[in-house]
Short mmCIF file of C-alpha atoms in Angstrom, two decimals:
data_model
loop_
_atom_site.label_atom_id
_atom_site.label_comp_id
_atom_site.label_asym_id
_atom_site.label_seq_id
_atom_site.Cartn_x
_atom_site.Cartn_y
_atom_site.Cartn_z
CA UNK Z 1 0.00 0.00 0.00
CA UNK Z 2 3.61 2.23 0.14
CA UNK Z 3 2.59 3.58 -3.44
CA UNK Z 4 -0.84 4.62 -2.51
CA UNK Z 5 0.15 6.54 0.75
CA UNK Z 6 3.66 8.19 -0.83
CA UNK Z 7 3.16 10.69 -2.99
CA UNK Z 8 2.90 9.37 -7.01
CA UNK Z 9 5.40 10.18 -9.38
CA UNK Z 10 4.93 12.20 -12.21
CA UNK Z 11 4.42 9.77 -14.52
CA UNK Z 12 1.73 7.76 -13.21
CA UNK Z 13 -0.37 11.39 -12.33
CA UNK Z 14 0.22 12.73 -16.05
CA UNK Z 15 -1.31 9.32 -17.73
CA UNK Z 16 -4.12 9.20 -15.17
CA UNK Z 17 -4.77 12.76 -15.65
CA UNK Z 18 -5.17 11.70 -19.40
CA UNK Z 19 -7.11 8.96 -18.37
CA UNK Z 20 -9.22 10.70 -16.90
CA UNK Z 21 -9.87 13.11 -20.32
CA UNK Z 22 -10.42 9.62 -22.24
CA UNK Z 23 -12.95 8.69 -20.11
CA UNK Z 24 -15.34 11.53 -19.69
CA UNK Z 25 -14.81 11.72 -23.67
CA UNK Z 26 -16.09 8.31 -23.92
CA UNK Z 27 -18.99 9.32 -21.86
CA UNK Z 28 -20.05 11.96 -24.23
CA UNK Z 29 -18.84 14.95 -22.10
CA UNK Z 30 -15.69 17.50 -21.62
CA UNK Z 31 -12.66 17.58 -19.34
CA UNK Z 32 -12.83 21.13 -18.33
CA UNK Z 33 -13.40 22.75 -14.64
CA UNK Z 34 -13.53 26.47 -15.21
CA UNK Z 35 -17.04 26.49 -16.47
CA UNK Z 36 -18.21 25.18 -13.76
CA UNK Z 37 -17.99 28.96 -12.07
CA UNK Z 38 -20.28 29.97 -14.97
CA UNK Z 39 -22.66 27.15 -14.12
CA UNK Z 40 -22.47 28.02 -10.75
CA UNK Z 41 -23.51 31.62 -11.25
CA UNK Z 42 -26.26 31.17 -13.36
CA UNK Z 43 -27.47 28.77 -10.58
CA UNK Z 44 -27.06 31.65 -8.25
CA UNK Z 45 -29.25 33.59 -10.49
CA UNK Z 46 -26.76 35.46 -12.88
CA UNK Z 47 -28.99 35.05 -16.00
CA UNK Z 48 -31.42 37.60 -15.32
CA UNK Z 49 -29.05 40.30 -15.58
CA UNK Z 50 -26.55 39.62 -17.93
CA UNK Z 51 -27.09 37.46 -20.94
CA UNK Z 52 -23.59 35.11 -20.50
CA UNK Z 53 -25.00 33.65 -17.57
CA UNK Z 54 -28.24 32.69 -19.00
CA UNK Z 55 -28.20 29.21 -20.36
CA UNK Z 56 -30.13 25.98 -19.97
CA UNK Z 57 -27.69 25.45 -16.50
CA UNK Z 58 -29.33 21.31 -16.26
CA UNK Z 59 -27.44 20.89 -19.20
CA UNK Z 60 -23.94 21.36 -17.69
CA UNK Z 61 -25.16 19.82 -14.02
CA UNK Z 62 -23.39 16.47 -15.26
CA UNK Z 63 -19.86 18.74 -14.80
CA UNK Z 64 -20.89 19.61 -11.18
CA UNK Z 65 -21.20 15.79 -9.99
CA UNK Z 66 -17.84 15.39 -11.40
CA UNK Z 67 -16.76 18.51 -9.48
CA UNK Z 68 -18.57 17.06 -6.03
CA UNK Z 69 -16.27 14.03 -7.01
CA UNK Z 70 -12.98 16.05 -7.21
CA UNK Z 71 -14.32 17.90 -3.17
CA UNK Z 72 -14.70 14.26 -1.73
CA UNK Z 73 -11.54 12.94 -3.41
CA UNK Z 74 -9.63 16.32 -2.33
CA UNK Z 75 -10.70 14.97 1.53
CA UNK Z 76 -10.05 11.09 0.25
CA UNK Z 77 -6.48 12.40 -0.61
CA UNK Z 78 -5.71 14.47 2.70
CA UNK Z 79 -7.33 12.45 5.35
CA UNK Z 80 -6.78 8.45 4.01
CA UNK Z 81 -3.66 8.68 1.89
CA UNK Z 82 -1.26 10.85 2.89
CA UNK Z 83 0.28 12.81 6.03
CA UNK Z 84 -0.42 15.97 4.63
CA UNK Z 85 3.02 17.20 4.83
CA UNK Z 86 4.83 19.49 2.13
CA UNK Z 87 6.29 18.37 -1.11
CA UNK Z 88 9.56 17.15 -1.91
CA UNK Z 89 10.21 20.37 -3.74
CA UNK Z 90 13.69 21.10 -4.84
CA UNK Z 91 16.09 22.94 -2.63
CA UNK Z 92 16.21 25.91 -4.47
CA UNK Z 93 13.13 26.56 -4.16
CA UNK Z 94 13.11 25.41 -0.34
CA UNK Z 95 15.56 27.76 -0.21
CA UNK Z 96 14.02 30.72 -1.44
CA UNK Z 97 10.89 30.53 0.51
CA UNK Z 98 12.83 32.43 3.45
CA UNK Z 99 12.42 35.42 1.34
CA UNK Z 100 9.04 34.95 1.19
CA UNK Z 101 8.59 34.17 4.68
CA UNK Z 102 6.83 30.72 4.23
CA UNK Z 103 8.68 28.38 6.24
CA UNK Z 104 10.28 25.19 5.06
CA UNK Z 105 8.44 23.62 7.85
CA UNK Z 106 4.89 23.25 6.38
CA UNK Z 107 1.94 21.59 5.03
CA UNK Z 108 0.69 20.43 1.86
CA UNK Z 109 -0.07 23.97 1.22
CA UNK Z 110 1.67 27.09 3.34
CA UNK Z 111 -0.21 27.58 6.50
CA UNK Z 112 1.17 31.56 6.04
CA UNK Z 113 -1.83 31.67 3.47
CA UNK Z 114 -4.13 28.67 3.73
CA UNK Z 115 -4.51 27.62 7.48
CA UNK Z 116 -7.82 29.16 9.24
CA UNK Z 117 -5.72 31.42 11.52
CA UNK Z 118 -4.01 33.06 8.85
CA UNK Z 119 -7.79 34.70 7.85
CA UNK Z 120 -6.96 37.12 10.84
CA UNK Z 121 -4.88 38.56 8.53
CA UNK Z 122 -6.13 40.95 5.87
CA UNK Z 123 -3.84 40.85 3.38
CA UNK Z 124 -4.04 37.56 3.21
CA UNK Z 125 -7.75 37.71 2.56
CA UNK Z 126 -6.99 40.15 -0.15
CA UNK Z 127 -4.68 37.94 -1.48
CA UNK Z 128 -7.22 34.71 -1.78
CA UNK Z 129 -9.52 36.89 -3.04
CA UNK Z 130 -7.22 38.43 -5.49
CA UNK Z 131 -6.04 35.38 -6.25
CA UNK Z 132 -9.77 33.92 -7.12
CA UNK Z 133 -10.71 36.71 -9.12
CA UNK Z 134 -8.01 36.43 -11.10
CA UNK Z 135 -8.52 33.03 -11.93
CA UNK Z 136 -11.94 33.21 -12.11
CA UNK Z 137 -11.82 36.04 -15.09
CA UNK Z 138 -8.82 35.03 -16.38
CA UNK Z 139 -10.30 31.36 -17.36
CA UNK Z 140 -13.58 32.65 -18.65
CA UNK Z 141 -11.99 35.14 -21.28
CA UNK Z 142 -9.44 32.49 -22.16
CA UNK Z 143 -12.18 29.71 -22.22
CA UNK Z 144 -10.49 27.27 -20.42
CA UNK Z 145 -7.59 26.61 -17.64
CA UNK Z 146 -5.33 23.80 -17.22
CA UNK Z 147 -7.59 21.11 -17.91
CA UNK Z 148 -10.17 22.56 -20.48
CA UNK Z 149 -6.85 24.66 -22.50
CA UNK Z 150 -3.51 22.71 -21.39
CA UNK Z 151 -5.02 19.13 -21.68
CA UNK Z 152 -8.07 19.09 -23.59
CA UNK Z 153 -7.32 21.53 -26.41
CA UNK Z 154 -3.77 21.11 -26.68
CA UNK Z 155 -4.60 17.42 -26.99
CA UNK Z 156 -7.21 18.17 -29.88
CA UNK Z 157 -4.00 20.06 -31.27
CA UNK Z 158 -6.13 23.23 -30.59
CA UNK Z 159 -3.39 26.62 -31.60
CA UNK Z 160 -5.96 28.56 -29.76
CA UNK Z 161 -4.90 26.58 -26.66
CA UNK Z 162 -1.47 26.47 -26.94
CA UNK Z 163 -1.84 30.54 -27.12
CA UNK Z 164 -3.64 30.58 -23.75
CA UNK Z 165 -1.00 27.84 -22.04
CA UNK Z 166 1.75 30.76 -23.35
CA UNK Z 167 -0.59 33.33 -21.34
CA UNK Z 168 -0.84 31.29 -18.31
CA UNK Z 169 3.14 31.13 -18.04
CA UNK Z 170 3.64 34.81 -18.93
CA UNK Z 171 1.02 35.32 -16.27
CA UNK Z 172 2.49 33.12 -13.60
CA UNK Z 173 6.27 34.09 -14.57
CA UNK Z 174 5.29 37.76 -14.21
CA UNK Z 175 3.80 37.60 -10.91
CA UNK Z 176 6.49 35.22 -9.01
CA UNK Z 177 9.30 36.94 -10.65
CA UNK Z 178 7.89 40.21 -10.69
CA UNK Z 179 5.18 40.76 -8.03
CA UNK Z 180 6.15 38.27 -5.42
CA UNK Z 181 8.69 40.74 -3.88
CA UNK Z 182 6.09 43.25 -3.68
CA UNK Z 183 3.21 41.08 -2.10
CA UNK Z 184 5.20 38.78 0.31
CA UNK X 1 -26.05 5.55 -13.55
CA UNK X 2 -24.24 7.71 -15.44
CA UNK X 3 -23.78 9.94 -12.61
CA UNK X 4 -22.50 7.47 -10.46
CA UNK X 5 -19.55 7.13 -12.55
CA UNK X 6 -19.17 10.90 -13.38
CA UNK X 7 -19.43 11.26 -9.58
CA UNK X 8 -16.20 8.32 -9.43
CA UNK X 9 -14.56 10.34 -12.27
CA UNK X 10 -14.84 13.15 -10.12
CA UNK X 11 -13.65 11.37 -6.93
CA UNK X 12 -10.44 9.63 -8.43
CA UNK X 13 -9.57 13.00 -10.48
CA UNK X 14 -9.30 14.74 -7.27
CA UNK X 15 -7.30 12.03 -5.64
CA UNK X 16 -5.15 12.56 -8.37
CA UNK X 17 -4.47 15.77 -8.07
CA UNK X 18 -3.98 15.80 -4.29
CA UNK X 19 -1.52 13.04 -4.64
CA UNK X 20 0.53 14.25 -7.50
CA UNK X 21 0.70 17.46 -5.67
CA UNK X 22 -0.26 19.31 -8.76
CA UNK X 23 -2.44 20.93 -6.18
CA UNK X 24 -0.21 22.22 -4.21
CA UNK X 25 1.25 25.80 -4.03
CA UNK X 26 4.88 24.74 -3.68
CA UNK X 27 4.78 23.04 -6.84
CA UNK X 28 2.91 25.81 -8.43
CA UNK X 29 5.61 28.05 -7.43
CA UNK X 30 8.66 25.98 -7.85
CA UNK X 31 7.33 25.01 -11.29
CA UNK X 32 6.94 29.07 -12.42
CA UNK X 33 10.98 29.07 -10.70
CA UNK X 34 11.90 26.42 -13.73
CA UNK X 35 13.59 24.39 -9.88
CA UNK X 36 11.97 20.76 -10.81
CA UNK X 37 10.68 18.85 -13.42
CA UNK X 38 7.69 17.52 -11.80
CA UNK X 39 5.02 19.38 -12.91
CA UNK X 40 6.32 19.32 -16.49
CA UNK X 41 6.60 15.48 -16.61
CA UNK X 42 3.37 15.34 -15.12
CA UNK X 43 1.85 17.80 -18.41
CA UNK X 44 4.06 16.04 -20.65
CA UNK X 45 2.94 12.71 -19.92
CA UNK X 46 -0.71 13.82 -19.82
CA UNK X 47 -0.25 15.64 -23.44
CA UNK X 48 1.36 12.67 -24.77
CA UNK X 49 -1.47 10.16 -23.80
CA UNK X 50 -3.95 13.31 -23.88
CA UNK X 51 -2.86 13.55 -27.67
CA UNK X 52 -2.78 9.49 -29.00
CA UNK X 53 -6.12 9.02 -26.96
CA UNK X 54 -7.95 12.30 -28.62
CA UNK X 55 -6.48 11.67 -32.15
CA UNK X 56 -7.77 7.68 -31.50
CA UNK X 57 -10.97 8.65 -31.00
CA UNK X 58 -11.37 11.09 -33.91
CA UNK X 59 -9.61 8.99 -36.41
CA UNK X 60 -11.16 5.86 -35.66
CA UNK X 61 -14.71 7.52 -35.04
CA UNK X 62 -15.47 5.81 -31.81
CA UNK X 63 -18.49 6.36 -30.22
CA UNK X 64 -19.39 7.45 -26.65
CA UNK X 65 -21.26 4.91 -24.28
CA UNK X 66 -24.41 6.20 -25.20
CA UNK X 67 -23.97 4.97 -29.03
CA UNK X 68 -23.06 8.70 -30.29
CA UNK X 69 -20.18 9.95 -32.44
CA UNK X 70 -17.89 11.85 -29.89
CA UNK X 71 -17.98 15.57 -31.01
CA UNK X 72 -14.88 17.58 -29.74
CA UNK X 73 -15.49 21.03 -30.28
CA UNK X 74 -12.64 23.23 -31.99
CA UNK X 75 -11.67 26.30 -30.23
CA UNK X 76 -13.06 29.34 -32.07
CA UNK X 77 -9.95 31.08 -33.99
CA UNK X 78 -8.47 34.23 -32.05
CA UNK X 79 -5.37 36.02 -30.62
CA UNK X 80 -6.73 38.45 -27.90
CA UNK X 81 -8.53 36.63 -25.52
CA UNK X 82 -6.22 33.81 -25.21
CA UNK X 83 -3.16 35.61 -24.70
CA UNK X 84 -4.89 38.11 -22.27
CA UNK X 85 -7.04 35.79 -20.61
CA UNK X 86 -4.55 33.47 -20.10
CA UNK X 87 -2.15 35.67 -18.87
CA UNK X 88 -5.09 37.37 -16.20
CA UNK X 89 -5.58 33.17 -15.13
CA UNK X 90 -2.07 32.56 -15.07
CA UNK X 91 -0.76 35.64 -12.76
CA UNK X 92 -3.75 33.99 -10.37
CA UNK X 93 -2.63 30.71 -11.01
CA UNK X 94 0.79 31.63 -9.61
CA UNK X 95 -0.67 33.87 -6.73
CA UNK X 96 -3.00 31.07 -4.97
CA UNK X 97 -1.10 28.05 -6.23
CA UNK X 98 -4.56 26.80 -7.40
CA UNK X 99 -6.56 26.54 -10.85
CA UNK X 100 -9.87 25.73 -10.90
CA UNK X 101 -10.01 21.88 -10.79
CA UNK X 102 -7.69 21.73 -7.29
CA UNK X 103 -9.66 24.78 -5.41
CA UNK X 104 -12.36 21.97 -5.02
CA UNK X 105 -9.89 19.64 -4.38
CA UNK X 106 -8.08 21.63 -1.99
CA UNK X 107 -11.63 22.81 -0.55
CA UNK X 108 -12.63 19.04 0.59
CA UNK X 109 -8.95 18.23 1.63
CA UNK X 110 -10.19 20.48 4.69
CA UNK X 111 -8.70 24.22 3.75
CA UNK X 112 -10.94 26.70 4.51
CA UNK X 113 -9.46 29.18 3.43
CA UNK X 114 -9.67 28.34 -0.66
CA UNK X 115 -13.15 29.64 0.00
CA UNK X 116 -12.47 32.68 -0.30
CA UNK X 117 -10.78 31.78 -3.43
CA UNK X 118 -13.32 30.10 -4.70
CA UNK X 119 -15.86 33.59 -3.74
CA UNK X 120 -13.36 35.39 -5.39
CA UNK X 121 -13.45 32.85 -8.56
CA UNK X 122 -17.17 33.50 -8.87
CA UNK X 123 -16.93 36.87 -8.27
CA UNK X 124 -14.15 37.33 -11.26
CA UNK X 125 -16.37 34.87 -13.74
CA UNK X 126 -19.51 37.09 -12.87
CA UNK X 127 -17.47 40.40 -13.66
CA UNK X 128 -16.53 38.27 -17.12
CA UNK X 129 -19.66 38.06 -18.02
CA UNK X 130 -20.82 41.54 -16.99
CA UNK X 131 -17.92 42.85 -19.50
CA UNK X 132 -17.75 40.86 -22.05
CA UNK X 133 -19.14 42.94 -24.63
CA UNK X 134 -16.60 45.51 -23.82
CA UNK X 135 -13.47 43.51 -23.94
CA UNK X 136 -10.85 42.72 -26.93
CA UNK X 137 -12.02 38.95 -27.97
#
């Protein structure tokens, strides 16, 4: 049971990642969680004011069951099969987390931004909010993130995607190059 | 019945991507410091199968469960909104350490605070919509 409690290696996650694509293909839907949010929001009554949001939402419901799936394996993940310590990340990178000040000495994710104590502190609120808004506009004008651009349509041999996967790493490069120093 | 297994897909996805640690913020931000190739070798081996399973089932024509012709839907043609909107995900990508699929993930693995995140997620699709007319597609 070792290689079900340690984390997996790269190249079992990648081809059950694409696994997972082949199989929601083969059951006549998408691999794509961004759109969810728009689902969401016309569920939460967005249609009635603006027109993006209004759409037959019972159409896309299948996508929120496998989105309840991804919440209970998230807690399958943290609480059966694994300690919930930090990654094996590189030492560089362990390294340069002092100047961040997130310490080596963690959790899956850094309890500097994710643990409930931390929401005492404002700018870490703005930050997770920041953070969500970001992703949550960013993914609806690109139509798509990582699964629905980076593995879906770059699998289809989609240019389109491959032009948003560029954006996603200028985007990302910019801000822990760039704005890190500034935020943290 | 068909939900049941959506609802599995669902489950094992997210197990995946809590224990490849894709949805984790230190290999979000070691991956945009170019320190480790785990994250790559976990896209690259996803693109590779991603790409000989997709190009099966076109070229062959196989059908989905149901007895239709799988339909994969091109991506309309445009510059704009990929590169901007890509860019606006990615620089929140990088911020969080989450995109869309692991905030749920990371949301059930017990982490309250992803939902504020995911509030703010909703809140930045909503403004999408509210603007779209007005922005460069």
């Amino acid at each position: 049971m070792d290689f079900l409690f340690n984390p997996w290696p790269w190249y079992v996650s990648g081809f059950l990642i694409a696994c997972t694509l082949l199989v929601l293909l083969l059951l006549g839907k998408r691999f794509g969680m961004s759109s969810n949010l728009r689902t969401l929001c016309t569920i939460c009554g967005a249609g009635k004011k603006t027109s993006f949001f209004n759409f037959n939402w019972k159409e896309e419901s299948w996508n929120l069951v496998v989105v309840l799936g991804a919440i209970i394996g998230g807690f399958v993940g943290a609480h059966y099969l694994s300690d919930g310590s930090i990654p094996d990340i590189s030492e560089a990178t362990k390294a340069s987390l002092e100047q961040l000040h997130i310490s080596q000495e963690n959790g899956y994710l850094p309890l500097e931004l994710f643990d409930i104590q931390s929401l005492s502190d404002f700018k870490v609120i703005c930050i997770l909010l920041v953070g969500g808004l970001l992703i949550g506009f960013g993914t609806r004008y690109a139509g798509g993130c990582t699964s629905g651009h980076a593995i879906s349509g770059l699998s289809n041999l989609q240019l389109p995607s491959l032009i948003a996967v560029i954006g996603f790493f200028i985007g990302g490069l910019i801000m822990v190059h760039i704005i890190y120093p500034f935020i943290f | 019945m068909k939900k049941i297994i959506l609802l599995i897909v669902g489950v094992v996805f997210g197990i995946i991507m809590y224990k490849s640690e894709a949805a984790s913020w230190f290999r979000i931000y070691e991956m945009f410091r170019f320190e480790s190739f785990h994250m790559y070798g976990i896209m690259g081996t996803a693109l590779f199968f991603g790409i000989i399973f997709t190009q099966a089932i076109k070229k062959f024509k196989i059908k989905s469960i149901d007895g239709e012709p799988i339909r994969i839907a091109n991506k309309e043609k445009s510059f704009y909104r990929y590169i901007i909107g890509g860019t606006i995900f990615g620089l929140g990508w990088a911020l969080v350490g989450a995109c869309p699929g692991p905030i749920f993930v990371m949301i059930g693995a017990g982490f309250i605070p992803m939902l504020i995140v995911f509030a703010g997620a909703m809140l930045g699709t909503y403004l999408y919509g509210v603007l779209k007319d007005k922005l460069p597609h």
